[in-house]
């Protein structure tokens, strides 16, 4: 069962980093901060999952993992709020 958890953690990490690079590509084309915030969020989550997969006991109930996830999801929330705020011209 441990190897299955390791494979799934790696798949989640790979998908998160791939999604982060995808958003970085759109940010590079458009220079829209929305994509930059999303890219940072997914890259943080991917790195978090990568290191979690290499722990001896892959127990994600530790406080640090919740703080990292809070940061990642907070960036998504900031991106959405920032995108919907009226811009001054």
Tab-separated table of C-alpha atoms in Angstrom:
chain	number	residue	atom	x	y	z
A	1	UNK	CA	0.000	0.000	0.000
A	2	UNK	CA	2.925	2.312	0.673
A	3	UNK	CA	4.085	2.158	-2.961
A	4	UNK	CA	0.595	3.068	-4.171
A	5	UNK	CA	0.631	6.174	-1.947
A	6	UNK	CA	4.064	7.053	-3.310
A	7	UNK	CA	2.847	6.716	-6.913
A	8	UNK	CA	-0.280	8.780	-6.255
A	9	UNK	CA	1.703	11.490	-4.449
A	10	UNK	CA	4.092	11.642	-7.404
A	11	UNK	CA	1.200	11.889	-9.856
A	12	UNK	CA	-0.367	14.739	-7.877
A	13	UNK	CA	2.990	16.529	-7.679
A	14	UNK	CA	3.586	16.089	-11.406
A	15	UNK	CA	0.094	17.323	-12.283
A	16	UNK	CA	0.465	20.372	-10.019
A	17	UNK	CA	3.862	21.353	-11.414
A	18	UNK	CA	2.645	20.799	-14.990
A	19	UNK	CA	-0.363	23.007	-14.326
A	20	UNK	CA	1.914	25.648	-12.783
A	21	UNK	CA	4.129	25.667	-15.878
A	22	UNK	CA	0.998	25.877	-18.043
A	23	UNK	CA	-0.119	29.008	-16.174
A	24	UNK	CA	3.399	30.456	-16.379
A	25	UNK	CA	3.203	30.120	-20.148
A	26	UNK	CA	-0.049	32.088	-20.240
A	27	UNK	CA	1.410	34.726	-17.910
A	28	UNK	CA	4.410	35.081	-20.226
A	29	UNK	CA	2.093	35.638	-23.208
A	30	UNK	CA	-0.389	37.995	-21.531
A	31	UNK	CA	1.528	39.511	-18.570
A	32	UNK	CA	-1.712	39.161	-16.572
A	33	UNK	CA	-1.038	38.775	-12.829
A	34	UNK	CA	-3.953	36.368	-12.568
A	35	UNK	CA	-1.938	33.671	-14.329
A	36	UNK	CA	1.155	34.446	-12.262
A	37	UNK	CA	-0.745	33.949	-8.990
A	38	UNK	CA	-2.221	30.680	-10.244
A	39	UNK	CA	1.188	29.472	-11.453
A	40	UNK	CA	2.764	30.232	-8.077
A	41	UNK	CA	-0.073	28.455	-6.283
A	42	UNK	CA	0.201	25.272	-8.317
A	43	UNK	CA	4.000	25.246	-8.169
A	44	UNK	CA	3.910	25.619	-4.372
A	45	UNK	CA	1.397	22.784	-4.118
A	46	UNK	CA	3.454	20.587	-6.439
A	47	UNK	CA	6.639	21.144	-4.460
A	48	UNK	CA	4.726	20.476	-1.236
A	49	UNK	CA	3.436	17.155	-2.578
A	50	UNK	CA	6.889	16.246	-3.917
A	51	UNK	CA	8.512	16.610	-0.516
A	52	UNK	CA	5.572	14.962	1.217
A	53	UNK	CA	6.091	11.915	-1.018
A	54	UNK	CA	9.671	11.510	0.184
A	55	UNK	CA	8.823	11.551	3.875
A	56	UNK	CA	9.257	8.290	5.788
A	57	UNK	CA	5.730	8.593	7.102
A	58	UNK	CA	3.686	10.404	4.429
A	59	UNK	CA	1.277	11.789	7.000
A	60	UNK	CA	0.033	15.176	5.856
A	61	UNK	CA	-1.615	15.979	9.191
A	62	UNK	CA	1.325	18.132	10.247
A	63	UNK	CA	0.626	21.824	10.689
A	64	UNK	CA	3.306	22.914	8.206
A	65	UNK	CA	1.541	21.175	5.310
A	66	UNK	CA	-1.704	22.946	6.130
A	67	UNK	CA	0.099	26.308	6.271
A	68	UNK	CA	1.668	25.653	2.860
A	69	UNK	CA	-1.718	24.686	1.418
A	70	UNK	CA	-3.278	27.781	2.986
A	71	UNK	CA	-0.633	29.891	1.235
A	72	UNK	CA	-1.278	28.163	-2.103
A	73	UNK	CA	-5.061	28.478	-1.883
A	74	UNK	CA	-4.714	32.033	-0.575
A	75	UNK	CA	-2.833	32.942	-3.751
A	76	UNK	CA	-5.752	31.635	-5.811
A	77	UNK	CA	-8.157	33.708	-3.734
A	78	UNK	CA	-5.955	36.798	-4.145
A	79	UNK	CA	-5.842	36.210	-7.910
A	80	UNK	CA	-9.629	36.049	-8.151
A	81	UNK	CA	-10.160	39.147	-6.000
A	82	UNK	CA	-7.424	41.060	-7.859
A	83	UNK	CA	-8.947	40.172	-11.228
A	84	UNK	CA	-12.406	41.388	-10.180
A	85	UNK	CA	-11.343	44.701	-8.664
A	86	UNK	CA	-12.004	47.741	-10.855
A	87	UNK	CA	-8.848	49.138	-12.469
A	88	UNK	CA	-7.950	52.811	-12.505
A	89	UNK	CA	-7.020	54.168	-15.916
